[in-house]
PDB file of C-alpha atoms and ligand atoms in Angstrom:
ATOM      1  CA  UNK D  95      76.694  59.575  13.421  1.00 98.00           C
ATOM      2  CA  UNK D  96      80.247  58.318  11.844  1.00 98.00           C
ATOM      3  CA  UNK D  97      79.556  56.864   8.569  1.00 98.00           C
ATOM      4  CA  UNK D  98      82.805  54.758   6.776  1.00 98.00           C
ATOM      5  CA  UNK D  99      82.749  54.493   2.977  1.00 98.00           C
ATOM      6  CA  UNK D 100      84.275  55.039   0.011  1.00 97.00           C
ATOM      7  CA  UNK D 101      83.139  57.087  -2.852  1.00 96.00           C
ATOM      8  CA  UNK D 102      83.249  54.723  -5.480  1.00 96.00           C
ATOM      9  CA  UNK D 103      81.334  52.360  -3.329  1.00 98.00           C
ATOM     10  CA  UNK D 104      77.404  51.565  -4.542  1.00 98.00           C
ATOM     11  CA  UNK D 105      76.622  50.420  -0.982  1.00 98.00           C
ATOM     12  CA  UNK D 106      78.076  53.231   0.856  1.00 98.00           C
ATOM     13  CA  UNK D 107      76.135  55.263  -2.481  1.00 98.00           C
ATOM     14  CA  UNK D 108      72.835  53.470  -1.005  1.00 98.00           C
ATOM     15  CA  UNK D 109      73.485  54.707   1.998  1.00 98.00           C
ATOM     16  CA  UNK D 110      73.699  58.180   1.492  1.00 98.00           C
ATOM     17  CA  UNK D 111      70.987  58.789  -0.917  1.00 98.00           C
ATOM     18  CA  UNK D 112      68.594  57.659   2.166  1.00 98.00           C
ATOM     19  CA  UNK D 113      70.692  59.884   4.048  1.00 98.00           C
ATOM     20  CA  UNK D 114      69.811  61.966   1.227  1.00 98.00           C
ATOM     21  CA  UNK D 115      66.373  61.948   0.249  1.00 98.00           C
ATOM     22  CA  UNK D 116      65.475  61.552   4.156  1.00 98.00           C
ATOM     23  CA  UNK D 117      67.549  64.701   5.883  1.00 98.00           C
ATOM     24  CA  UNK D 118      69.901  63.173   7.896  1.00 98.00           C
ATOM     25  CA  UNK D 119      73.099  64.171   5.984  1.00 97.00           C
ATOM     26  CA  UNK D 120      74.029  66.512   7.706  1.00 97.00           C
ATOM     27  CA  UNK D 121      74.572  64.339  10.700  1.00 98.00           C
ATOM     28  CA  UNK D 122      76.981  62.437   9.170  1.00 98.00           C
ATOM     29  CA  UNK D 123      80.491  62.654   9.361  1.00 98.00           C
ATOM     30  CA  UNK D 124      82.055  60.922   6.676  1.00 98.00           C
ATOM     31  CA  UNK D 125      85.439  59.395   6.727  1.00 98.00           C
ATOM     32  CA  UNK D 126      86.956  57.792   3.865  1.00 97.00           C
ATOM     33  CA  UNK D 127      88.173  54.320   4.120  1.00 98.00           C
ATOM     34  CA  UNK D 128      90.752  52.119   1.338  1.00 97.00           C
ATOM     35  CA  UNK D 129      89.523  48.094   2.746  1.00 96.00           C
ATOM     36  CA  UNK D 130      91.096  46.041  -0.115  1.00 94.00           C
ATOM     37  CA  UNK D 131      93.658  47.813   0.706  1.00 95.00           C
ATOM     38  CA  UNK D 132      93.906  48.114   4.653  1.00 95.00           C
ATOM     39  CA  UNK D 133      92.334  46.510   7.954  1.00 97.00           C
ATOM     40  CA  UNK D 134      91.272  49.533   8.756  1.00 95.00           C
ATOM     41  CA  UNK D 135      87.254  49.108   9.580  1.00 98.00           C
ATOM     42  CA  UNK D 136      87.809  45.693  10.827  1.00 98.00           C
ATOM     43  CA  UNK D 137      88.001  47.049  14.494  1.00 97.00           C
ATOM     44  CA  UNK D 138      84.261  47.856  13.491  1.00 98.00           C
ATOM     45  CA  UNK D 139      83.057  45.281  11.558  1.00 98.00           C
ATOM     46  CA  UNK D 140      84.589  42.038  11.651  1.00 98.00           C
ATOM     47  CA  UNK D 141      84.190  41.890   7.732  1.00 98.00           C
ATOM     48  CA  UNK D 142      86.811  45.296   7.151  1.00 98.00           C
ATOM     49  CA  UNK D 143      84.488  46.158   4.731  1.00 98.00           C
ATOM     50  CA  UNK D 144      82.534  49.934   3.770  1.00 98.00           C
ATOM     51  CA  UNK D 145      79.409  51.469   4.787  1.00 98.00           C
ATOM     52  CA  UNK D 146      80.131  50.764   8.270  1.00 98.00           C
ATOM     53  CA  UNK D 147      77.986  53.331  10.450  1.00 98.00           C
ATOM     54  CA  UNK D 148      79.068  54.568  13.964  1.00 98.00           C
ATOM     55  CA  UNK D 149      75.556  55.645  15.540  1.00 98.00           C
ATOM     56  CA  UNK D 150      75.679  58.868  18.281  1.00 98.00           C
ATOM     57  CA  UNK D 151      76.232  55.997  20.956  1.00 98.00           C
ATOM     58  CA  UNK D 152      79.296  55.076  19.443  1.00 98.00           C
ATOM     59  CA  UNK D 153      77.671  51.137  17.790  1.00 98.00           C
ATOM     60  CA  UNK D 154      79.272  49.888  15.115  1.00 98.00           C
ATOM     61  CA  UNK D 155      76.222  49.294  12.606  1.00 98.00           C
ATOM     62  CA  UNK D 156      76.820  47.918   9.367  1.00 98.00           C
ATOM     63  CA  UNK D 157      75.565  46.416   6.258  1.00 98.00           C
ATOM     64  CA  UNK D 158      74.085  48.554   3.644  1.00 98.00           C
ATOM     65  CA  UNK D 159      70.685  47.117   4.824  1.00 98.00           C
ATOM     66  CA  UNK D 160      71.227  47.310   8.115  1.00 98.00           C
ATOM     67  CA  UNK D 161      72.472  50.992   7.851  1.00 98.00           C
ATOM     68  CA  UNK D 162      69.253  51.492   5.590  1.00 98.00           C
ATOM     69  CA  UNK D 163      66.918  50.373   8.154  1.00 98.00           C
ATOM     70  CA  UNK D 164      68.775  52.586  11.381  1.00 98.00           C
ATOM     71  CA  UNK D 165      69.093  55.323   9.263  1.00 98.00           C
ATOM     72  CA  UNK D 166      65.000  54.610   8.046  1.00 98.00           C
ATOM     73  CA  UNK D 167      63.773  55.093  11.543  1.00 98.00           C
ATOM     74  CA  UNK D 168      65.104  58.575  12.520  1.00 98.00           C
ATOM     75  CA  UNK D 169      63.751  61.302  10.437  1.00 96.00           C
ATOM     76  CA  UNK D 170      60.899  60.792   7.636  1.00 96.00           C
ATOM     77  CA  UNK D 171      59.808  60.536   4.918  1.00 96.00           C
ATOM     78  CA  UNK D 172      59.583  56.485   5.328  1.00 98.00           C
ATOM     79  CA  UNK D 173      61.848  55.489   1.839  1.00 98.00           C
ATOM     80  CA  UNK D 174      61.228  51.996   4.139  1.00 98.00           C
ATOM     81  CA  UNK D 175      57.322  50.731   3.557  1.00 98.00           C
ATOM     82  CA  UNK D 176      56.534  49.453   6.661  1.00 97.00           C
ATOM     83  CA  UNK D 177      53.271  47.328   5.400  1.00 98.00           C
ATOM     84  CA  UNK D 178      52.829  43.597   3.248  1.00 98.00           C
ATOM     85  CA  UNK D 179      53.388  43.119   0.666  1.00 98.00           C
ATOM     86  CA  UNK D 180      55.017  46.142   0.025  1.00 97.00           C
ATOM     87  CA  UNK D 181      57.649  46.161   2.525  1.00 98.00           C
ATOM     88  CA  UNK D 182      58.873  42.676   1.264  1.00 98.00           C
ATOM     89  CA  UNK D 183      58.157  44.132  -2.744  1.00 97.00           C
ATOM     90  CA  UNK D 184      61.052  46.721  -1.387  1.00 98.00           C
ATOM     91  CA  UNK D 185      62.828  44.845   0.091  1.00 98.00           C
ATOM     92  CA  UNK D 186      63.866  41.616  -1.973  1.00 98.00           C
ATOM     93  CA  UNK D 187      64.459  44.760  -4.544  1.00 98.00           C
ATOM     94  CA  UNK D 188      67.282  45.626  -2.627  1.00 98.00           C
ATOM     95  CA  UNK D 189      68.925  42.787  -2.250  1.00 98.00           C
ATOM     96  CA  UNK D 190      68.555  41.526  -5.882  1.00 98.00           C
ATOM     97  CA  UNK D 191      70.258  45.193  -6.396  1.00 98.00           C
ATOM     98  CA  UNK D 192      72.522  44.602  -3.862  1.00 98.00           C
ATOM     99  CA  UNK D 193      73.729  40.928  -5.569  1.00 98.00           C
ATOM    100  CA  UNK D 194      73.745  42.762  -8.117  1.00 98.00           C
ATOM    101  CA  UNK D 195      76.593  44.955  -6.651  1.00 98.00           C
ATOM    102  CA  UNK D 196      78.622  41.343  -5.368  1.00 98.00           C
ATOM    103  CA  UNK D 197      78.769  40.220  -8.462  1.00 98.00           C
ATOM    104  CA  UNK D 198      79.232  43.800 -10.353  1.00 98.00           C
ATOM    105  CA  UNK D 199      82.015  43.885  -7.599  1.00 96.00           C
ATOM    106  CA  UNK D 200      83.701  39.940  -8.191  1.00 95.00           C
ATOM    107  CA  UNK D 201      83.956  41.384 -12.326  1.00 94.00           C
ATOM    108  CA  UNK D 202      85.596  44.490 -11.158  1.00 94.00           C
ATOM    109  CA  UNK D 203      89.003  41.975  -8.810  1.00 91.00           C
ATOM    110  CA  UNK D 204      88.768  39.115 -11.656  1.00 88.00           C
ATOM    111  CA  UNK D 205      88.731  41.427 -14.377  1.00 88.00           C
ATOM    112  CA  UNK D 206      92.459  43.090 -11.719  1.00 88.00           C
ATOM    113  CA  UNK D 207      93.661  39.839 -12.092  1.00 84.00           C
ATOM    114  CA  UNK D 208      96.540  37.771 -14.553  1.00 77.00           C
ATOM    115  CA  UNK D 209      95.727  36.573 -17.729  1.00 75.00           C
ATOM    116  CA  UNK D 210      97.122  33.525 -16.104  1.00 76.00           C
ATOM    117  CA  UNK D 211      94.581  33.788 -12.573  1.00 78.00           C
ATOM    118  CA  UNK D 212      91.568  34.302 -14.269  1.00 77.00           C
ATOM    119  CA  UNK D 213      88.528  32.190 -14.070  1.00 83.00           C
ATOM    120  CA  UNK D 214      87.226  32.189 -17.081  1.00 86.00           C
ATOM    121  CA  UNK D 215      83.608  30.596 -15.401  1.00 88.00           C
ATOM    122  CA  UNK D 216      82.965  32.247 -12.069  1.00 86.00           C
ATOM    123  CA  UNK D 217      83.048  35.591 -13.924  1.00 86.00           C
ATOM    124  CA  UNK D 218      80.421  34.543 -16.360  1.00 91.00           C
ATOM    125  CA  UNK D 219      78.602  32.998 -13.217  1.00 94.00           C
ATOM    126  CA  UNK D 220      78.874  36.899 -12.103  1.00 96.00           C
ATOM    127  CA  UNK D 221      78.296  38.325 -15.977  1.00 96.00           C
ATOM    128  CA  UNK D 222      74.975  36.426 -15.495  1.00 97.00           C
ATOM    129  CA  UNK D 223      72.919  36.658 -12.207  1.00 98.00           C
ATOM    130  CA  UNK D 224      74.083  40.311 -13.305  1.00 98.00           C
ATOM    131  CA  UNK D 225      72.305  40.450 -16.874  1.00 98.00           C
ATOM    132  CA  UNK D 226      69.153  38.225 -15.077  1.00 98.00           C
ATOM    133  CA  UNK D 227      69.101  41.576 -11.883  1.00 98.00           C
ATOM    134  CA  UNK D 228      69.314  43.587 -14.829  1.00 98.00           C
ATOM    135  CA  UNK D 229      66.420  42.293 -17.243  1.00 98.00           C
ATOM    136  CA  UNK D 230      64.394  42.345 -13.295  1.00 98.00           C
ATOM    137  CA  UNK D 231      64.919  46.196 -13.172  1.00 98.00           C
ATOM    138  CA  UNK D 232      63.734  46.716 -16.959  1.00 98.00           C
ATOM    139  CA  UNK D 233      60.071  44.893 -16.334  1.00 97.00           C
ATOM    140  CA  UNK D 234      59.782  45.994 -12.669  1.00 96.00           C
ATOM    141  CA  UNK D 235      58.268  48.898 -14.316  1.00 95.00           C
ATOM    142  CA  UNK D 236      60.434  51.343 -11.749  1.00 97.00           C
ATOM    143  CA  UNK D 237      58.345  54.001 -10.525  1.00 92.00           C
ATOM    144  CA  UNK D 238      60.435  57.765 -11.596  1.00 94.00           C
ATOM    145  CA  UNK D 239      57.851  59.500  -8.749  1.00 94.00           C
ATOM    146  CA  UNK D 240      58.001  57.096  -5.538  1.00 93.00           C
ATOM    147  CA  UNK D 241      62.069  56.771  -4.910  1.00 97.00           C
ATOM    148  CA  UNK D 242      61.908  53.755  -2.180  1.00 98.00           C
ATOM    149  CA  UNK D 243      64.758  51.267  -0.422  1.00 98.00           C
ATOM    150  CA  UNK D 244      63.990  49.665  -3.564  1.00 98.00           C
ATOM    151  CA  UNK D 245      65.523  52.352  -6.480  1.00 98.00           C
ATOM    152  CA  UNK D 246      68.028  53.635  -4.483  1.00 98.00           C
ATOM    153  CA  UNK D 247      69.425  50.783  -4.381  1.00 98.00           C
ATOM    154  CA  UNK D 248      68.581  49.598  -7.917  1.00 98.00           C
ATOM    155  CA  UNK D 249      70.643  53.190  -9.226  1.00 98.00           C
ATOM    156  CA  UNK D 250      73.201  53.535  -6.795  1.00 98.00           C
ATOM    157  CA  UNK D 251      73.945  49.562  -8.884  1.00 98.00           C
ATOM    158  CA  UNK D 252      73.834  51.517 -11.875  1.00 98.00           C
ATOM    159  CA  UNK D 253      75.468  54.509 -10.935  1.00 98.00           C
ATOM    160  CA  UNK D 254      78.708  51.556 -10.881  1.00 98.00           C
ATOM    161  CA  UNK D 255      78.299  49.394 -13.330  1.00 98.00           C
ATOM    162  CA  UNK D 256      78.483  53.470 -15.088  1.00 97.00           C
ATOM    163  CA  UNK D 257      81.607  54.548 -12.571  1.00 96.00           C
ATOM    164  CA  UNK D 258      83.544  50.986 -13.506  1.00 96.00           C
ATOM    165  CA  UNK D 259      82.545  50.449 -16.854  1.00 95.00           C
ATOM    166  CA  UNK D 260      81.145  46.644 -15.818  1.00 95.00           C
ATOM    167  CA  UNK D 261      79.411  46.436 -18.721  1.00 95.00           C
ATOM    168  CA  UNK D 262      76.788  48.309 -21.405  1.00 96.00           C
ATOM    169  CA  UNK D 263      74.406  47.315 -20.163  1.00 98.00           C
ATOM    170  CA  UNK D 264      72.196  50.072 -21.321  1.00 98.00           C
ATOM    171  CA  UNK D 265      71.331  47.889 -24.597  1.00 95.00           C
ATOM    172  CA  UNK D 266      68.554  46.143 -25.020  1.00 96.00           C
ATOM    173  CA  UNK D 267      66.778  47.407 -21.424  1.00 98.00           C
ATOM    174  CA  UNK D 268      64.977  50.478 -22.892  1.00 97.00           C
ATOM    175  CA  UNK D 269      62.510  51.290 -20.043  1.00 98.00           C
ATOM    176  CA  UNK D 270      65.775  51.352 -17.091  1.00 98.00           C
ATOM    177  CA  UNK D 271      68.201  53.309 -18.821  1.00 98.00           C
ATOM    178  CA  UNK D 272      65.031  55.700 -19.719  1.00 98.00           C
ATOM    179  CA  UNK D 273      64.474  55.345 -15.959  1.00 98.00           C
ATOM    180  CA  UNK D 274      67.675  56.549 -14.246  1.00 98.00           C
ATOM    181  CA  UNK D 275      68.335  59.020 -16.613  1.00 98.00           C
ATOM    182  CA  UNK D 276      65.617  60.835 -14.828  1.00 98.00           C
ATOM    183  CA  UNK D 277      66.918  59.369 -11.170  1.00 98.00           C
ATOM    184  CA  UNK D 278      69.664  59.460 -11.704  1.00 98.00           C
ATOM    185  CA  UNK D 279      69.406  63.289 -11.721  1.00 97.00           C
ATOM    186  CA  UNK D 280      67.802  63.871  -8.194  1.00 98.00           C
ATOM    187  CA  UNK D 281      69.677  66.099  -6.333  1.00 98.00           C
ATOM    188  CA  UNK D 282      70.864  62.838  -3.911  1.00 98.00           C
ATOM    189  CA  UNK D 283      72.023  60.671  -6.792  1.00 98.00           C
ATOM    190  CA  UNK D 284      73.693  64.196  -8.161  1.00 98.00           C
ATOM    191  CA  UNK D 285      76.031  65.013  -4.633  1.00 97.00           C
ATOM    192  CA  UNK D 286      76.538  60.908  -4.345  1.00 98.00           C
ATOM    193  CA  UNK D 287      78.454  61.219  -7.894  1.00 96.00           C
ATOM    194  CA  UNK D 288      81.316  59.070  -7.259  1.00 89.00           C
ATOM    195  CA  UNK D 289      82.462  61.217 -10.777  1.00 82.00           C
ATOM    196  CA  UNK D 290      82.358  64.100  -9.201  1.00 74.00           C
ATOM    197  CA  UNK D 291      84.997  63.572  -6.247  1.00 65.00           C
TER     198      UNK D 291
HETATM  199  N1  GSH Q 350      76.849  43.531   2.105  1.00 68.44           N
HETATM  200  C1  GSH Q 350      77.536  44.649   1.559  1.00 68.44           C
HETATM  201  C2  GSH Q 350      78.470  44.349   1.048  1.00 68.44           C
HETATM  202  C3  GSH Q 350      80.283  45.838   0.843  1.00 68.44           C
HETATM  203  C4  GSH Q 350      80.502  45.013  -0.014  1.00 68.44           C
HETATM  204  O1  GSH Q 350      80.980  44.756  -0.422  1.00 68.44           O
HETATM  205  N2  GSH Q 350      81.605  46.209   0.117  1.00 68.44           N
HETATM  206  C5  GSH Q 350      82.293  46.520  -0.119  1.00 68.44           C
HETATM  207  C6  GSH Q 350      83.167  48.087  -0.934  1.00 68.44           C
HETATM  208  S1  GSH Q 350      82.211  48.370  -2.083  1.00 68.44           S
HETATM  209  C7  GSH Q 350      84.041  45.843   0.671  1.00 68.44           C
HETATM  210  O2  GSH Q 350      83.983  46.900   1.912  1.00 68.44           O
HETATM  211  N3  GSH Q 350      84.787  44.961   0.385  1.00 68.44           N
HETATM  212  C8  GSH Q 350      86.397  45.146   0.989  1.00 68.44           C
HETATM  213  C9  GSH Q 350      86.577  43.580   1.124  1.00 68.44           C
HETATM  214  O3  GSH Q 350      85.809  42.499   0.588  1.00 68.44           O
HETATM  215  O4  GSH Q 350      87.022  42.806   1.654  1.00 68.44           O
HETATM  216  C10 GSH Q 350      76.492  46.052   2.107  1.00 68.44           C
HETATM  217  O5  GSH Q 350      74.780  45.952   1.836  1.00 68.44           O
HETATM  218  O6  GSH Q 350      77.456  46.570   3.411  1.00 68.44           O
END
């Protein structure tokens, strides 16, 4: 399999962490891509976004949630619960984390604009979504024992907030900060840390 990715992409990191946790990373060749600079991914994914996975059969799979679902079916341990209500809870946590990631990407891109082009309303809207998602994660009582799809998705996005200095998210969220302090020491998180590449 081939994974088109970038070291900084939190969505690609989610996929990489899941693959590492499942012992699948040796079967995935990482190929660096730069979707904001070129069009190389579009032949595989019309959205020209990473991560995009190419299976051993040559099929393109995206987005990150679908890639994780595909990889989860290839090996044990299953990191996406099969049974309800655990399944919808885990996938909803993943969706909230991914949504935070979408908002964080917009904040980072908005910050790159020159002063005159800056859209404060757009910026504030995204920061509100990020703040509310972080509050939810802080209250969620995240486990340091279980590291399934929801927890992986949250950890990948918190790493991105740090790497891009999006906001000081630890302020007022001690439970989330303590949780991240523990899970970020996992081998899968250390191996995929953007600051290490
Ligand atoms: N929903 C997608 C989001 C992926 C995404 O936004 N990736 C960014 C990089 S972190 C990207 O490729 N952006 C290129 C663009 O928007 O043109 C997923 O979960 O995979």
